[in-house]
Amino acid sequence: MSEPIRADLDAIPLYVPGKAAPDALKLSSNEVPYGPLPGVVDAITATATEVHRYPDLAATALTQRLSERLAVGPERIATGTGSVALIGHLMQALASPGSEVVYSWRSFEAYPIAATVAGLTSVQVPNAPDHRHDLHAMAKAVGPDTRAIVVCSPNNPTGPVATADELDELFDSVPESVLIVIDEAYREFVTDPASPDALERYGDRPNAVVFRTFSKAWGLAGLRVGYMVASPEVAAAVRKCVIPFAVNVAAQSAALAALDAEEEMRRRVALVVAERERTIAAAREIMPGIPDSQANFFWLPLAGGAVDFAAHCQRLGILVRPFAGDGVRVTFGRPEDNDRMLEALRSFSPTNES
Ligand SMILES: *Cc1c(COP(=O)(O)O)cnc(C)c1O
C-alpha cells in the first residue's frame, strides 16, 4: 500500500455502528432513560439564536461553576467534547517515543484507541477473576517509561469500584512522576462507602487526574461535554491539546442548566440504583458469577456465549453490548425494561442459539 497512513492505526478496529433498530429497547450505551433534566431543553433552545457566534473558548461560566462546586481553582479544570476526548488529549500531552500507559483489561474501549492515536504504548493488566482491577499488578507494571496509570472506577464494562485502601496504596507505591488517572464517569451512581470520591480524597496530590462527564447521570450524552481536574500544570497541558471552541454553545448552556437540576438528577440516580440492586439479585438467580456493579450497567460473564446472547436479545428487540468471547454489558433501564432483559436472560440457552 502506498497511502501515507501510519501503520500502527491498523491495530485500531473500525467502528461498526449497531444495526439501526429505532424501536428497540436500547440498553447498550449506559444512558439514563428519563430524558433531559428539567430546564435543559429550554437552555438549549435559548442558544439557537446565538449559533452564528463561536462559543466561549474557555467555557468560562461552566468552568467557574465547576470550580465552585468542586472547590478547586479554575486553573485546575479542563473541559472538552466528552471526557473521552479529554482522555485522548491527556494522552497526547503525555506521549513521547517509547512512553507507556498502564490500564486494566477489560476496561473502557476508548483507552487503547486513545493511547494508540496519541502514540503511547498500552500496557494492559488483566482484571482479577472477580472482574475488579488488580491495582497491585497495575502498580507492578509501572516502569521507567510509564507516564500514567488509568483506573476506571466503577469499571466500564464490568462494574466494580476501586476502594480507598487500594487507591491509597497505589498513590503511595507509584512515583509522583506517574499520573494516576481516575475515570469517574459513573461517580454519581456509586453508593459503596469503600469507594472514595477521588477528587475529595486525592485532589491535593500533584499526580492525581480525575475525569467526569455530563453524559451519564446528567443526561447530556448527545451534546458531548466532560471535564477533567488535575494539577494546574497538567490541566494547562491538556487545554493546549483541546480543539479550539470544543464545547459548543448549546452544550455549555445545557451543562449549566443540568447542574441547576441536581436534585432531580439525584432522584433519577436513586431509581437506577434501586433497579441495580433488584436486577442484579434477580440475574444472579439465573446466572452465576455476575460481579457487583456500582454503575448504571452490569456485566454478564458469558464468555463464548456473549455474541449469541446479544443476538438473542436483538431478536427480542433489546440492544445490549457484547464483548466477543468475554461478556455482555447491560445498561439498567426502567423497571419494565429490566424485566424484559431478565426474561431474555431466562430464555437464553447458549447451545440452542445461532
Ligand atoms: C461513558 C464513559 C465516559 C464518558 O464519555 P463522554 O465522552 O464524556 O461521553 C468516560 N469514561 C468511561 C469509562 C465511560 O464509560
Short mmCIF file of C-alpha atoms and ligand atoms in Angstrom, two decimals:
data_model
loop_
_atom_site.label_atom_id
_atom_site.label_comp_id
_atom_site.label_asym_id
_atom_site.label_seq_id
_atom_site.Cartn_x
_atom_site.Cartn_y
_atom_site.Cartn_z
CA MET A 1 0.00 0.00 0.00
CA SER A 2 1.25 3.44 -0.80
CA GLU A 3 -1.06 5.56 1.37
CA PRO A 4 0.84 7.78 3.76
CA ILE A 5 -1.12 6.41 6.72
CA ARG A 6 0.58 5.39 9.99
CA ALA A 7 0.87 1.61 10.15
CA ASP A 8 0.04 1.50 13.88
CA LEU A 9 -3.52 2.69 13.16
CA ASP A 10 -4.17 -0.76 11.65
CA ALA A 11 -4.43 -2.05 15.21
CA ILE A 12 -7.49 0.11 15.87
CA PRO A 13 -10.73 -1.64 14.96
CA LEU A 14 -13.05 0.23 12.61
CA TYR A 15 -16.16 1.46 14.34
CA VAL A 16 -19.08 -0.70 13.28
CA PRO A 17 -22.37 1.03 14.07
CA GLY A 18 -25.02 -1.18 15.65
CA LYS A 19 -27.89 -2.29 13.42
CA ALA A 20 -30.40 0.50 13.10
CA ALA A 21 -33.31 -0.54 15.31
CA PRO A 22 -35.33 2.58 16.10
CA ASP A 23 -37.98 0.70 18.08
CA ALA A 24 -35.58 -1.44 20.06
CA LEU A 25 -35.08 -1.11 23.79
CA LYS A 26 -31.59 0.39 23.99
CA LEU A 27 -29.63 -0.97 26.95
CA SER A 28 -26.29 -0.73 25.20
CA SER A 29 -24.80 2.71 25.85
CA ASN A 30 -25.13 3.42 29.60
CA GLU A 31 -27.55 6.28 29.11
CA VAL A 32 -30.13 7.18 31.77
CA PRO A 33 -33.63 6.51 30.38
CA TYR A 34 -35.56 9.54 31.66
CA GLY A 35 -34.87 12.22 29.03
CA PRO A 36 -33.07 15.53 29.56
CA LEU A 37 -33.18 17.06 33.05
CA PRO A 38 -35.73 19.85 33.63
CA GLY A 39 -34.55 23.20 32.26
CA VAL A 40 -32.14 21.64 29.79
CA VAL A 41 -34.35 21.81 26.69
CA ASP A 42 -35.15 25.48 27.38
CA ALA A 43 -31.48 26.27 27.90
CA ILE A 44 -30.57 24.66 24.57
CA THR A 45 -33.45 26.39 22.77
CA ALA A 46 -32.35 29.75 24.09
CA THR A 47 -28.93 29.31 22.47
CA ALA A 48 -30.42 28.77 18.99
CA THR A 49 -30.22 32.47 18.11
CA GLU A 50 -26.50 32.58 19.01
CA VAL A 51 -25.23 29.81 16.79
CA HIS A 52 -23.65 32.16 14.26
CA ARG A 53 -21.15 33.07 17.02
CA TYR A 54 -18.27 30.95 18.27
CA PRO A 55 -18.76 29.63 21.77
CA ASP A 56 -16.82 30.95 24.74
CA LEU A 57 -13.41 29.38 24.06
CA ALA A 58 -12.61 28.80 27.72
CA ALA A 59 -16.16 27.77 28.70
CA THR A 60 -15.78 30.39 31.41
CA ALA A 61 -19.18 30.17 33.07
CA LEU A 62 -19.15 26.38 33.14
CA THR A 63 -15.58 26.22 34.41
CA GLN A 64 -16.38 28.78 37.11
CA ARG A 65 -19.44 26.83 38.16
CA LEU A 66 -17.47 23.57 38.33
CA SER A 67 -14.72 25.33 40.24
CA GLU A 68 -17.18 26.44 42.94
CA ARG A 69 -18.95 23.14 43.04
CA LEU A 70 -15.80 21.05 43.32
CA ALA A 71 -13.84 23.58 45.41
CA VAL A 72 -10.84 23.57 43.07
CA GLY A 73 -9.33 26.53 41.21
CA PRO A 74 -10.47 27.03 37.61
CA GLU A 75 -6.82 26.68 36.51
CA ARG A 76 -7.11 23.01 37.51
CA ILE A 77 -10.07 22.28 35.21
CA ALA A 78 -10.19 21.42 31.52
CA THR A 79 -13.43 20.95 29.58
CA GLY A 80 -13.85 19.10 26.33
CA THR A 81 -16.20 17.29 23.96
CA GLY A 82 -16.93 14.48 26.36
CA SER A 83 -14.41 13.04 28.77
CA VAL A 84 -13.40 10.59 26.05
CA ALA A 85 -11.92 13.48 24.09
CA LEU A 86 -10.13 14.76 27.19
CA ILE A 87 -8.65 11.32 27.87
CA GLY A 88 -7.28 11.40 24.33
CA HIS A 89 -5.92 14.92 24.85
CA LEU A 90 -4.23 13.89 28.10
CA MET A 91 -2.55 11.00 26.30
CA GLN A 92 -1.40 13.37 23.54
CA ALA A 93 0.05 15.63 26.21
CA LEU A 94 1.98 12.68 27.71
CA ALA A 95 3.17 10.87 24.60
CA SER A 96 6.80 10.80 23.63
CA PRO A 97 8.62 7.99 21.81
CA GLY A 98 8.52 4.78 23.85
CA SER A 99 6.32 6.09 26.63
CA GLU A 100 3.65 3.84 28.16
CA VAL A 101 0.26 3.99 29.80
CA VAL A 102 -0.92 1.26 32.17
CA TYR A 103 -4.59 0.34 32.45
CA SER A 104 -6.62 -2.72 33.30
CA TRP A 105 -8.20 -5.03 30.78
CA ARG A 106 -11.01 -5.44 30.26
CA SER A 107 -11.82 -1.78 30.74
CA PHE A 108 -13.12 1.15 28.72
CA GLU A 109 -12.67 0.55 24.99
CA ALA A 110 -11.60 4.14 24.38
CA TYR A 111 -8.33 3.71 26.30
CA PRO A 112 -6.42 1.56 23.80
CA ILE A 113 -7.67 3.69 20.93
CA ALA A 114 -6.70 6.97 22.61
CA ALA A 115 -3.30 5.56 23.56
CA THR A 116 -2.54 4.32 20.04
CA VAL A 117 -3.69 7.52 18.36
CA ALA A 118 -1.57 9.57 20.75
CA GLY A 119 1.45 7.31 20.18
CA LEU A 120 1.60 5.84 23.70
CA THR A 121 2.25 2.13 24.20
CA SER A 122 -0.54 0.35 26.08
CA VAL A 123 0.35 -1.92 28.99
CA GLN A 124 -2.80 -3.88 29.78
CA VAL A 125 -3.07 -5.59 33.17
CA PRO A 126 -5.74 -8.31 33.40
CA ASN A 127 -8.58 -7.79 35.84
CA ALA A 128 -8.77 -10.12 38.84
CA PRO A 129 -11.06 -13.17 38.44
CA ASP A 130 -13.87 -11.23 40.15
CA HIS A 131 -13.68 -8.62 37.31
CA ARG A 132 -12.15 -5.92 39.55
CA HIS A 133 -8.96 -4.02 38.79
CA ASP A 134 -5.85 -5.67 40.21
CA LEU A 135 -4.21 -2.50 41.48
CA HIS A 136 -1.19 -4.37 42.88
CA ALA A 137 -0.42 -5.81 39.48
CA MET A 138 -1.04 -2.42 37.88
CA ALA A 139 1.47 -0.78 40.25
CA LYS A 140 3.99 -3.54 39.41
CA ALA A 141 3.51 -2.86 35.70
CA VAL A 142 4.88 0.67 36.14
CA GLY A 143 8.34 1.06 34.65
CA PRO A 144 10.70 3.90 33.73
CA ASP A 145 8.66 4.70 30.60
CA THR A 146 5.25 4.78 32.32
CA ARG A 147 3.59 8.18 32.14
CA ALA A 148 0.18 7.30 33.60
CA ILE A 149 -1.98 4.61 35.16
CA VAL A 150 -5.68 4.74 34.34
CA VAL A 151 -8.12 3.45 36.96
CA CYS A 152 -11.71 3.21 35.76
CA SER A 153 -13.93 3.26 38.85
CA PRO A 154 -16.61 1.98 38.50
CA ASN A 155 -15.03 -0.03 35.72
CA ASN A 156 -16.74 0.06 32.35
CA PRO A 157 -17.83 -2.58 31.34
CA THR A 158 -17.54 -4.86 34.40
CA GLY A 159 -18.99 -2.59 37.11
CA PRO A 160 -16.86 -2.83 40.30
CA VAL A 161 -15.08 0.08 42.01
CA ALA A 162 -11.56 0.53 43.34
CA THR A 163 -11.58 1.03 47.11
CA ALA A 164 -9.95 3.83 49.10
CA ASP A 165 -7.49 1.34 50.62
CA GLU A 166 -6.42 0.10 47.20
CA LEU A 167 -6.08 3.59 45.77
CA ASP A 168 -4.21 4.89 48.84
CA GLU A 169 -1.71 2.10 48.36
CA LEU A 170 -1.41 2.83 44.66
CA PHE A 171 -0.69 6.51 45.30
CA ASP A 172 1.90 5.54 47.91
CA SER A 173 3.64 2.97 45.72
CA VAL A 174 3.98 4.85 42.44
CA PRO A 175 6.43 7.71 41.82
CA GLU A 176 4.87 11.17 41.65
CA SER A 177 6.14 11.47 38.08
CA VAL A 178 3.47 8.94 37.05
CA LEU A 179 -0.03 10.35 36.75
CA ILE A 180 -2.79 8.38 38.44
CA VAL A 181 -5.83 8.97 36.28
CA ILE A 182 -9.18 8.08 37.83
CA ASP A 183 -12.03 7.91 35.37
CA GLU A 184 -15.18 8.58 37.38
CA ALA A 185 -17.70 8.72 34.53
CA TYR A 186 -20.20 6.88 36.78
CA ARG A 187 -19.35 8.54 40.10
CA GLU A 188 -22.91 9.75 40.71
CA PHE A 189 -24.15 6.15 40.81
CA VAL A 190 -21.69 4.96 43.45
CA THR A 191 -23.21 4.06 46.84
CA ASP A 192 -20.43 1.84 48.26
CA PRO A 193 -18.73 3.83 51.06
CA ALA A 194 -15.47 1.92 50.40
CA SER A 195 -15.17 3.78 47.09
CA PRO A 196 -13.80 7.30 47.59
CA ASP A 197 -14.69 10.46 45.72
CA ALA A 198 -11.30 10.70 44.03
CA LEU A 199 -11.34 14.47 43.95
CA GLU A 200 -12.04 14.76 47.67
CA ARG A 201 -9.50 12.16 48.67
CA TYR A 202 -6.67 12.68 46.18
CA GLY A 203 -7.35 16.15 44.81
CA ASP A 204 -4.33 17.66 46.56
CA ARG A 205 -1.90 15.07 45.12
CA PRO A 206 0.04 16.63 42.23
CA ASN A 207 -0.20 13.45 40.13
CA ALA A 208 -3.95 12.86 40.55
CA VAL A 209 -6.15 13.37 37.50
CA VAL A 210 -9.92 12.91 37.71
CA PHE A 211 -12.29 12.64 34.75
CA ARG A 212 -16.04 13.25 35.00
CA THR A 213 -18.75 13.65 32.40
CA PHE A 214 -22.17 15.12 31.77
CA SER A 215 -23.02 12.17 29.52
CA LYS A 216 -24.28 9.65 32.05
CA ALA A 217 -26.09 10.73 35.25
CA TRP A 218 -26.52 14.30 33.93
CA GLY A 219 -28.19 13.09 30.75
CA LEU A 220 -26.28 15.09 28.13
CA ALA A 221 -24.61 12.30 26.13
CA GLY A 222 -25.76 13.80 22.82
CA LEU A 223 -24.15 17.18 23.49
CA ARG A 224 -20.63 15.89 24.31
CA VAL A 225 -19.35 17.65 27.40
CA GLY A 226 -16.97 16.35 30.02
CA TYR A 227 -14.27 17.73 32.28
CA MET A 228 -11.01 16.89 33.95
CA VAL A 229 -9.48 18.09 37.21
CA ALA A 230 -5.71 17.89 37.66
CA SER A 231 -2.75 19.95 38.81
CA PRO A 232 -2.58 23.38 37.12
CA GLU A 233 0.38 22.17 35.01
CA VAL A 234 -1.36 19.04 33.75
CA ALA A 235 -4.63 20.90 33.15
CA ALA A 236 -2.80 23.58 31.16
CA ALA A 237 -1.06 20.94 29.03
CA VAL A 238 -4.37 19.25 28.27
CA ARG A 239 -6.03 22.58 27.40
CA LYS A 240 -3.28 23.10 24.81
CA CYS A 241 -4.33 19.84 23.13
CA VAL A 242 -8.09 20.50 23.19
CA ILE A 243 -9.55 21.51 19.84
CA PRO A 244 -10.37 25.24 19.95
CA PHE A 245 -14.00 26.05 20.86
CA ALA A 246 -14.56 22.37 21.61
CA VAL A 247 -17.55 22.67 23.92
CA ASN A 248 -20.30 24.23 21.83
CA VAL A 249 -22.77 26.94 22.80
CA ALA A 250 -25.68 24.57 23.44
CA ALA A 251 -23.53 22.17 25.44
CA GLN A 252 -22.16 24.90 27.73
CA SER A 253 -25.61 26.22 28.38
CA ALA A 254 -27.17 22.78 28.87
CA ALA A 255 -24.47 21.71 31.31
CA LEU A 256 -25.19 24.76 33.47
CA ALA A 257 -28.92 24.01 33.38
CA ALA A 258 -28.26 20.38 34.28
CA LEU A 259 -26.23 21.46 37.31
CA ASP A 260 -29.24 23.56 38.39
CA ALA A 261 -31.31 20.37 38.31
CA GLU A 262 -29.05 18.40 40.63
CA GLU A 263 -31.88 17.36 42.92
CA GLU A 264 -33.77 15.75 40.06
CA MET A 265 -30.54 14.12 38.85
CA ARG A 266 -30.12 12.57 42.33
CA ARG A 267 -33.72 11.35 42.30
CA ARG A 268 -33.21 9.64 38.94
CA VAL A 269 -29.92 8.13 40.04
CA ALA A 270 -31.68 6.69 43.11
CA LEU A 271 -34.19 5.00 40.79
CA VAL A 272 -31.34 3.48 38.80
CA VAL A 273 -29.57 2.33 41.98
CA ALA A 274 -32.74 0.63 43.26
CA GLU A 275 -33.12 -1.13 39.92
CA ARG A 276 -29.45 -2.09 40.00
CA GLU A 277 -29.92 -3.94 43.27
CA ARG A 278 -33.13 -5.63 42.20
CA THR A 279 -31.93 -6.57 38.71
CA ILE A 280 -28.55 -7.96 39.74
CA ALA A 281 -30.15 -10.05 42.50
CA ALA A 282 -32.65 -11.48 40.00
CA ALA A 283 -29.98 -12.07 37.33
CA ARG A 284 -27.79 -13.94 39.83
CA GLU A 285 -30.59 -16.45 40.31
CA ILE A 286 -30.33 -17.20 36.59
CA MET A 287 -26.59 -16.92 36.03
CA PRO A 288 -23.63 -17.39 38.36
CA GLY A 289 -20.58 -15.16 38.56
CA ILE A 290 -22.15 -11.73 37.99
CA PRO A 291 -19.86 -9.15 39.61
CA ASP A 292 -21.05 -6.28 41.81
CA SER A 293 -21.77 -3.07 39.99
CA GLN A 294 -21.63 0.48 41.28
CA ALA A 295 -22.58 1.94 37.91
CA ASN A 296 -25.74 2.12 35.79
CA PHE A 297 -24.90 -1.12 33.99
CA PHE A 298 -23.79 -4.62 34.87
CA TRP A 299 -21.72 -7.41 33.42
CA LEU A 300 -22.83 -10.84 32.31
CA PRO A 301 -19.71 -13.04 32.17
CA LEU A 302 -21.00 -15.13 29.28
CA ALA A 303 -17.56 -15.85 27.79
CA GLY A 304 -18.13 -17.68 24.47
CA GLY A 305 -21.88 -17.03 24.68
CA ALA A 306 -21.58 -13.23 24.65
CA VAL A 307 -22.31 -12.63 20.97
CA ASP A 308 -25.09 -15.25 20.92
CA PHE A 309 -26.77 -13.62 23.90
CA ALA A 310 -26.66 -10.20 22.21
CA ALA A 311 -28.20 -11.74 19.08
CA HIS A 312 -30.88 -13.43 21.22
CA CYS A 313 -31.67 -10.06 22.84
CA GLN A 314 -31.80 -8.36 19.47
CA ARG A 315 -34.36 -10.86 18.23
CA LEU A 316 -36.41 -9.85 21.26
CA GLY A 317 -35.99 -6.16 20.40
CA ILE A 318 -33.36 -5.39 23.04
CA LEU A 319 -29.93 -3.92 22.34
CA VAL A 320 -27.10 -4.85 24.71
CA ARG A 321 -23.35 -4.53 24.31
CA PRO A 322 -21.42 -7.78 23.68
CA PHE A 323 -17.66 -8.15 24.00
CA ALA A 324 -16.91 -11.24 21.94
CA GLY A 325 -15.57 -14.17 23.92
CA ASP A 326 -15.79 -12.29 27.17
CA GLY A 327 -19.15 -10.96 28.36
CA VAL A 328 -22.06 -8.62 27.80
CA ARG A 329 -22.63 -5.20 29.32
CA VAL A 330 -26.25 -4.30 30.01
CA THR A 331 -27.42 -0.82 30.98
CA PHE A 332 -30.21 -0.53 33.55
CA GLY A 333 -33.41 0.95 32.17
CA ARG A 334 -36.85 1.46 33.64
CA PRO A 335 -38.19 -1.39 35.80
CA GLU A 336 -40.22 -2.82 32.91
CA ASP A 337 -37.14 -2.64 30.64
CA ASN A 338 -35.06 -4.56 33.14
CA ASP A 339 -37.82 -7.15 33.46
CA ARG A 340 -37.74 -7.67 29.70
CA MET A 341 -33.98 -8.08 29.78
CA LEU A 342 -34.22 -10.58 32.67
CA GLU A 343 -36.78 -12.52 30.64
CA ALA A 344 -34.30 -12.60 27.75
CA LEU A 345 -31.63 -13.93 30.08
CA ARG A 346 -34.01 -16.58 31.40
CA SER A 347 -34.94 -17.75 27.89
CA PHE A 348 -31.33 -17.87 26.68
CA SER A 349 -29.60 -21.19 26.30
CA PRO A 350 -26.23 -20.81 24.59
CA THR A 351 -26.25 -24.27 22.99
CA ASN A 352 -29.61 -23.80 21.22
CA GLU A 353 -28.77 -20.45 19.69
CA SER A 354 -27.19 -19.47 16.38
C1 LIG B 1 -19.17 6.96 29.09
C2 LIG B 1 -17.78 7.00 29.61
C3 LIG B 1 -17.02 8.16 29.56
C4 LIG B 1 -17.59 9.45 29.11
O1 LIG B 1 -17.72 9.60 27.83
P1 LIG B 1 -18.11 11.04 27.23
O2 LIG B 1 -17.09 11.21 26.19
O3 LIG B 1 -17.97 12.04 28.33
O4 LIG B 1 -19.48 10.88 26.74
C5 LIG B 1 -15.74 8.16 30.08
N1 LIG B 1 -15.23 7.06 30.63
C6 LIG B 1 -15.93 5.93 30.72
C7 LIG B 1 -15.34 4.76 31.40
C8 LIG B 1 -17.22 5.86 30.20
O5 LIG B 1 -17.90 4.73 30.27
#
